[in-house]
Short mmCIF file of C-alpha atoms and ligand atoms in Angstrom, two decimals:
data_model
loop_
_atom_site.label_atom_id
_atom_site.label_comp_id
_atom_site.label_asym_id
_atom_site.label_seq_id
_atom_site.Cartn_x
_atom_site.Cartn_y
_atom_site.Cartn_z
CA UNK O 1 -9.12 -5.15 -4.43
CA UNK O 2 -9.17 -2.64 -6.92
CA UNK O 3 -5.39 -1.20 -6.05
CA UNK O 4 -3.69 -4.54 -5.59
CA UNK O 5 -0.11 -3.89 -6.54
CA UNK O 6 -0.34 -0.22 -6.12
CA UNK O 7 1.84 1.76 -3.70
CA UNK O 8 0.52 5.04 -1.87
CA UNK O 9 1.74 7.90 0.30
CA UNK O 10 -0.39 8.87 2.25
CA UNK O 11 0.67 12.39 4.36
CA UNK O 12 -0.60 12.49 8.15
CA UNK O 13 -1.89 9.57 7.98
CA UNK O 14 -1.00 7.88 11.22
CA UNK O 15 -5.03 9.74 12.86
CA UNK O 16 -7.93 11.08 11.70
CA UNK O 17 -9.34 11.70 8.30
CA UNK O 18 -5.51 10.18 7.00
CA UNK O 19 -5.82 7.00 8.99
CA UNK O 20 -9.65 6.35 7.32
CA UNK O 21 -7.71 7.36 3.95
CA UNK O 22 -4.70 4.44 4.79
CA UNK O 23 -7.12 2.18 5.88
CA UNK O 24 -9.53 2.33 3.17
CA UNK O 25 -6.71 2.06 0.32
CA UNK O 26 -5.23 -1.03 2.33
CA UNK O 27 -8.38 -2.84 2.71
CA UNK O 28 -8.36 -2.26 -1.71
CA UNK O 29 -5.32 -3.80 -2.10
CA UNK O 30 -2.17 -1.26 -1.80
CA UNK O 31 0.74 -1.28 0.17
CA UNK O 32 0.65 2.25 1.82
CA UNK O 33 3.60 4.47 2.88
CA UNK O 34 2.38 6.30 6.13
CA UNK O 35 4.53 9.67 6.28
CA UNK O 36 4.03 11.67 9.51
CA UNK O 37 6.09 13.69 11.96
CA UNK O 38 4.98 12.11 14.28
CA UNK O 39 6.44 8.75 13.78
CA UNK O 40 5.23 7.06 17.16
CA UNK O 41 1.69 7.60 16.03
CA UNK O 42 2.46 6.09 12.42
CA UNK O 43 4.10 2.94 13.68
CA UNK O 44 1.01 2.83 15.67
CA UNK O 45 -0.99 2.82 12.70
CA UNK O 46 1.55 0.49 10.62
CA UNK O 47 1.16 -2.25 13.70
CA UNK O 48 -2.53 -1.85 13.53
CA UNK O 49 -2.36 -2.21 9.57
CA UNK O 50 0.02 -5.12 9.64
CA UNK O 51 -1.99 -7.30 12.15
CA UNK O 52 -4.79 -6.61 10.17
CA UNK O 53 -2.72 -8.48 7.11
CA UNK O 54 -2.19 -5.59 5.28
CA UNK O 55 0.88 -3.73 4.20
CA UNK O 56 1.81 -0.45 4.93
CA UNK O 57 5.01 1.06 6.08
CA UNK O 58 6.00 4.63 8.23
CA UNK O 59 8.23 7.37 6.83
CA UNK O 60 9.17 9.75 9.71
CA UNK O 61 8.29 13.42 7.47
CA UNK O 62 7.39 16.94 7.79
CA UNK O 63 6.26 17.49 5.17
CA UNK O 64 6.92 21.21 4.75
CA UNK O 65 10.40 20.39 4.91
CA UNK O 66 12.06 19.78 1.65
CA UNK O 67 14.62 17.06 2.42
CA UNK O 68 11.98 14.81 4.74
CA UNK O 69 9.78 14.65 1.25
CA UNK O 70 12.63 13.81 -0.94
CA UNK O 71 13.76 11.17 1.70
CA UNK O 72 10.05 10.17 2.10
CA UNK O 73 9.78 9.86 -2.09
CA UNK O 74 13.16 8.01 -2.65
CA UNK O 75 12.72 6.04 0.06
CA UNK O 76 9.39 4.63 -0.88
CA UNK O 77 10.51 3.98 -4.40
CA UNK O 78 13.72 2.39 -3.32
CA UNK O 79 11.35 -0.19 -1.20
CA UNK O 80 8.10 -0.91 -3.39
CA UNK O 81 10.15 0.12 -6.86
CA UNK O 82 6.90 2.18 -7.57
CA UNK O 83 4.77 5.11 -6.27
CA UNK O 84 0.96 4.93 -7.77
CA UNK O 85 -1.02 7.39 -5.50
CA UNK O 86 -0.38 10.61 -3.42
CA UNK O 87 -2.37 11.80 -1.01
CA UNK O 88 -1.75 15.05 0.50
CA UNK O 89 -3.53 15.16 3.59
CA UNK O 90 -1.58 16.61 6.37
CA UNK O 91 -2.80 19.86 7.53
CA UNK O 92 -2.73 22.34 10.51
CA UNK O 93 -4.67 24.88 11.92
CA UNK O 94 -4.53 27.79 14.29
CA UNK O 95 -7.81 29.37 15.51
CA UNK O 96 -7.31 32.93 15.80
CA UNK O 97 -8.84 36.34 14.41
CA UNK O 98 -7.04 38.29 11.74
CA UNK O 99 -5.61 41.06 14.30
CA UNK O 100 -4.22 38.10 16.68
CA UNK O 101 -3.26 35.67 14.16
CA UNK O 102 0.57 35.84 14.33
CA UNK O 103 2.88 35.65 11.29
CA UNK O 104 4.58 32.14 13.01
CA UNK O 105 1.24 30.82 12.68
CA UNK O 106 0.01 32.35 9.24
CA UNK O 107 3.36 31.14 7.70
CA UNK O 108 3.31 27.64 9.77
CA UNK O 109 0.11 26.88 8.17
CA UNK O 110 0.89 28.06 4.54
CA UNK O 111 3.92 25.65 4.44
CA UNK O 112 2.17 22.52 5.93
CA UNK O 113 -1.13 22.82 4.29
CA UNK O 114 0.39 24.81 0.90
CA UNK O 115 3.96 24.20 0.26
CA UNK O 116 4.07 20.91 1.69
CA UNK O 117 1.60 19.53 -1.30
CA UNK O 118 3.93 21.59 -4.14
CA UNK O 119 6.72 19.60 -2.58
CA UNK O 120 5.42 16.39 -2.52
CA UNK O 121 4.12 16.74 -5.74
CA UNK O 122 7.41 18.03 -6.84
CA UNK O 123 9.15 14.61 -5.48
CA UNK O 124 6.91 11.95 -6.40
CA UNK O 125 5.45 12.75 -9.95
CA UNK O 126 8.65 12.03 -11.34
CA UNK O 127 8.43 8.76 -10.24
CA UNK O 128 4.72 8.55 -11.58
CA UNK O 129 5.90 9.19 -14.43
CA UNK O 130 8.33 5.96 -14.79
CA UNK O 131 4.67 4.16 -14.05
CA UNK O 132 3.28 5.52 -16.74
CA UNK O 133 0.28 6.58 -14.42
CA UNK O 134 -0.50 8.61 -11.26
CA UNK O 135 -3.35 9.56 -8.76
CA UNK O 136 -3.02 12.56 -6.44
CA UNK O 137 -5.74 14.13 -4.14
CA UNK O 138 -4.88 16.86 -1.80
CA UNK O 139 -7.44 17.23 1.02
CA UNK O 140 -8.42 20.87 0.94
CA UNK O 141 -11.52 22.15 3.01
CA UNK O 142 -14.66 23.80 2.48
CA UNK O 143 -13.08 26.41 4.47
CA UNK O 144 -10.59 26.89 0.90
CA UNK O 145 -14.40 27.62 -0.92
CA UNK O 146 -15.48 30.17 2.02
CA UNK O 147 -14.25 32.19 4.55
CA UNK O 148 -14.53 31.20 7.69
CA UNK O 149 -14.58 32.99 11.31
CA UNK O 150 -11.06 33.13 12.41
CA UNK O 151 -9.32 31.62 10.32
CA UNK O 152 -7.57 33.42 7.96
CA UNK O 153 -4.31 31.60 7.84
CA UNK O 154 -6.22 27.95 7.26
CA UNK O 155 -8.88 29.44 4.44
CA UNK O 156 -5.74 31.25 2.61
CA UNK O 157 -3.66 27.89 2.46
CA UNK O 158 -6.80 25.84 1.64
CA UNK O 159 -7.75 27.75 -0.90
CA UNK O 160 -4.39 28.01 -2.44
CA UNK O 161 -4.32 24.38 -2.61
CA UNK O 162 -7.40 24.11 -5.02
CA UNK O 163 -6.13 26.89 -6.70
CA UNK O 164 -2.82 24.69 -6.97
CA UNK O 165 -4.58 21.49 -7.54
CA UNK O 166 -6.51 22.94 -11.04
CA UNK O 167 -3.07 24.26 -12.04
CA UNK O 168 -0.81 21.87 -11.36
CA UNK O 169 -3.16 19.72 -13.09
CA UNK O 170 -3.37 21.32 -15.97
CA UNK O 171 0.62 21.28 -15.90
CA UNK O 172 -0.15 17.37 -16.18
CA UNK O 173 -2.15 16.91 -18.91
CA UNK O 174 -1.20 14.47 -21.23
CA UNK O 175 0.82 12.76 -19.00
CA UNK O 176 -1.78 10.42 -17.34
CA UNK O 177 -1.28 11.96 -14.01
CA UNK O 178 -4.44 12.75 -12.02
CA UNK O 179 -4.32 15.63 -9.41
CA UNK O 180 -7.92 16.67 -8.01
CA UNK O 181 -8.85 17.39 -4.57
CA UNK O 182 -11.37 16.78 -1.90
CA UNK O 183 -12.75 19.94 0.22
CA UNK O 184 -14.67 17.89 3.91
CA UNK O 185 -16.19 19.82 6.38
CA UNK O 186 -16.85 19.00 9.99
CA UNK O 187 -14.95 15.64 10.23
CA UNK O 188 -15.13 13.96 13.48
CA UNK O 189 -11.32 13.80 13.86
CA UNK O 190 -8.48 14.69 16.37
CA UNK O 191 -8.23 18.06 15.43
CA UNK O 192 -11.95 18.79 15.70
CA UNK O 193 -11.83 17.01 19.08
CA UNK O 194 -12.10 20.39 21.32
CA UNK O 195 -15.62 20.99 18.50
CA UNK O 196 -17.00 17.35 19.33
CA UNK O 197 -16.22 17.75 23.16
CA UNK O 198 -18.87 20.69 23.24
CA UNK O 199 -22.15 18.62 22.94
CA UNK O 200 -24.06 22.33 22.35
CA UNK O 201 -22.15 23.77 19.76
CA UNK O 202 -21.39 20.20 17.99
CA UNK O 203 -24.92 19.89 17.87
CA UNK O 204 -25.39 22.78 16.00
CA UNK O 205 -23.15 22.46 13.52
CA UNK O 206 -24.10 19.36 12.72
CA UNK O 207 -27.83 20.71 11.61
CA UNK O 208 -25.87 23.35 9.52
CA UNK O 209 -25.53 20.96 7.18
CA UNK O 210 -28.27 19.01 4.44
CA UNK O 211 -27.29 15.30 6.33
CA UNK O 212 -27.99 16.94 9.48
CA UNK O 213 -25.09 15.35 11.75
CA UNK O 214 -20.94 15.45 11.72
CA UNK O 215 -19.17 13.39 9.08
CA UNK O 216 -16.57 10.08 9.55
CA UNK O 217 -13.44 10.15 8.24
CA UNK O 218 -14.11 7.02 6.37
CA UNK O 219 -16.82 8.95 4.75
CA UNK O 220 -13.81 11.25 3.31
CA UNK O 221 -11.78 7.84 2.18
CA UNK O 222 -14.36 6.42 -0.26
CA UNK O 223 -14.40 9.76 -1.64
CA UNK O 224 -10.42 9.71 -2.21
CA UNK O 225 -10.55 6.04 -2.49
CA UNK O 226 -12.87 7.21 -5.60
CA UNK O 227 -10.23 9.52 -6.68
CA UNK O 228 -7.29 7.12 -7.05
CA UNK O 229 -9.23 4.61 -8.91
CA UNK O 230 -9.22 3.74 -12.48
CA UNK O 231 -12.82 4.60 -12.00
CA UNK O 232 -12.18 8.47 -12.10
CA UNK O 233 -9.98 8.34 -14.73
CA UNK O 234 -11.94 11.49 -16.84
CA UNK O 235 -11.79 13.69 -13.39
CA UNK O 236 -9.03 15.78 -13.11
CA UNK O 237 -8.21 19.21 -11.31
CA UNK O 238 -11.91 18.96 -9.75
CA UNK O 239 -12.87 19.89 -6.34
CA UNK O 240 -15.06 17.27 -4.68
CA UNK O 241 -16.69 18.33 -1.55
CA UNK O 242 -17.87 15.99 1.54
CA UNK O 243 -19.64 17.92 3.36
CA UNK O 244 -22.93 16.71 3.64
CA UNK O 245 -24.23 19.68 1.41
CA UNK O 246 -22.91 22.43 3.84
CA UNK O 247 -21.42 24.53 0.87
CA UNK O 248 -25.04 23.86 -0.70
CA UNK O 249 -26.59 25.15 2.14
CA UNK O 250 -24.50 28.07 2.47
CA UNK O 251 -26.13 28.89 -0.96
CA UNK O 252 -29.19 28.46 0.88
CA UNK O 253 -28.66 31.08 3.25
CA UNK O 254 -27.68 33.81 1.00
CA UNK O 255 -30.57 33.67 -0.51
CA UNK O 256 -32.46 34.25 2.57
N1 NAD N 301 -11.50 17.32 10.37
C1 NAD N 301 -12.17 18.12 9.56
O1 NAD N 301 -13.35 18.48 9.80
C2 NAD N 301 -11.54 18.63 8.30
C3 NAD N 301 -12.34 19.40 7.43
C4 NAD N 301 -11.79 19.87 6.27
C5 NAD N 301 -10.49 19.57 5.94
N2 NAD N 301 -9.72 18.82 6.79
C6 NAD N 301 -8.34 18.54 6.39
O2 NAD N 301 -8.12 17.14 6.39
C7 NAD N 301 -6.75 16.88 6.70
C8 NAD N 301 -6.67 15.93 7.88
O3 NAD N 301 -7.38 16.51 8.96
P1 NAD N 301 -7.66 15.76 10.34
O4 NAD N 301 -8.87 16.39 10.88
O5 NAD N 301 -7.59 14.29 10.15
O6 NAD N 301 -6.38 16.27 11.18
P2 NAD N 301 -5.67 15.66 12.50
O7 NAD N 301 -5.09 16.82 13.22
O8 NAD N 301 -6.65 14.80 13.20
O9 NAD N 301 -4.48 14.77 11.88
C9 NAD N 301 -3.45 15.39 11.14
C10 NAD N 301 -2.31 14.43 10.88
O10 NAD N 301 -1.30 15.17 10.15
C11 NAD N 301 -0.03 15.01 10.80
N3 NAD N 301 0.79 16.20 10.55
C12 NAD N 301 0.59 17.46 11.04
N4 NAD N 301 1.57 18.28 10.61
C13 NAD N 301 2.39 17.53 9.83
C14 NAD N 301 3.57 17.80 9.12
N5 NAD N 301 4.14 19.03 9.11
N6 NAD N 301 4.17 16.80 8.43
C15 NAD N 301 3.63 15.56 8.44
N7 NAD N 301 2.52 15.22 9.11
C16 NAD N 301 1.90 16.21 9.79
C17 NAD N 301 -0.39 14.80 12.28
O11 NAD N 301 0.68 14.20 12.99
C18 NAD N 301 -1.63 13.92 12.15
O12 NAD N 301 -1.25 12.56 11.98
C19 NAD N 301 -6.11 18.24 6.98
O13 NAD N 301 -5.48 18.71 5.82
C20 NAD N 301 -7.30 19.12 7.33
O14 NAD N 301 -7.05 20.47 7.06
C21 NAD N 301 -10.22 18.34 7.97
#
């Protein structure tokens, strides 16, 4: 119960690799803050959380939308009187090559997976700050540490938010406010689902990587569970991948 007392936001957190993250930092002890715009799907997740005896509560956000985070920040701190850990997890993606990506898309993704984390930042490290103490992790992608087949849009924004993360960061220091980020790679999760549906091609990719098979979200939660503890209190404006040594191997390959 290492975060007993603590109070999280976790972004998109109502499925996938944000549901493991909720789950994980409610089974330590913290009273999460689900915020997702899709609020059906984070009651969901509260109901599950709550019968389970923990504590968690659902903030109806998008979170590239400036007044939803301000609304999602005040009212968090208005109900728990403290905000310990961020985690910026929602993302999007659009599959599409560069010449048929469209600018709706390219500037969709760049607020939800870029600006949204600024924001949120931007709202809740002032109330860090009245803690005296603050954990943020913003779940980037090995796709922000290569390029990747048709995706321009996604690698630009996930790359800008490491980029962001070791700056903002640095902006911190001093202040006993922790940003880092994690970069996963082939997550088993609702927006991989089309990927996992084709047994071929998942099959594949999951012997592209060292492990040799797909990863669970709750592989990524111990990871950012890692990041919001006391125990990574020297870590800061790192990128930590889970990826079961893809980047590693992709290191491999260039070298023939
Ligand atoms: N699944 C993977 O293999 C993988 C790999 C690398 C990085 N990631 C990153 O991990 C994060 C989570 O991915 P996932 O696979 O669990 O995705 P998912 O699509 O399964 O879930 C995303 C969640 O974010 C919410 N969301 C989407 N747009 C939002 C917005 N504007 N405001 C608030 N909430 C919003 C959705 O409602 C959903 O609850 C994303 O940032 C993604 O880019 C995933």
């Amino acid at each position: 119960m290492e975060l007993k007392n603590k109070v999280a936001i976790v972004t998109g957190g109502s499925v996938g690799i944000g549901r493991a993250i909720v789950g994980k930092l409610v089974s330590e002890g913290a009273t999460v803050v689900i915020a997702d715009i899709n609020l059906e799907s984070a009651n969901l997740a509260v109901s599950e959380i709550l019968k389970g005896g923990g504590n968690a509560f659902a903030v109806k956000a998008d979170v590239s939308n400036s007044s939803d985070v301000a609304n999602m920040a005040d009212q968090t701190f208005a109900k728990y009187s403290r905000i310990d850990i961020l985690v910026n997890n929602a993302g999007i993606r659009f599959i599409n090559p560069l010449l048929e990506q469209t600018e709706e898309e390219w500037r969709r993704t760049l607020d939800v997976n870029l600006t949204a984390p600024f924001l949120c930042c931007k709202a809740v490290i002032p109330y860090m700050l009245k803690n005296g103490k603050g954990k943020i992790v913003n779940i980037s992608s090995v796709a922000g540490l290569f390029g990747r087949p048709e995706r321009v849009a996604y690698c630009a924004s996930k790359g800008g938010e490491i980029a962001f993360t070791k700056a903002a960061a640095l902006d911190m220091r001093g202040k006993n406010i922790y940003i880092n980020a994690v970069a996963p790679a082939l997550i088993d999760t609702p927006l991989n689902s089309g990927f996992a549906a084709d047994n071929e091609l998942a099959a594949v990719w999951g012997k592209e990587n060292n492990v040799g098979r797909w990863g669970k979200p709750s592989e990524v939660a111990d990871a950012v569970f890692f990041l919001c503890s006391n125990s990574s209190d020297f870590i800061s404006g790192t990128v930590l991948t889970v990826d079961g040594g893809w980047t590693s191997a992709m290191v491999r390959a260039t070298e023939g």
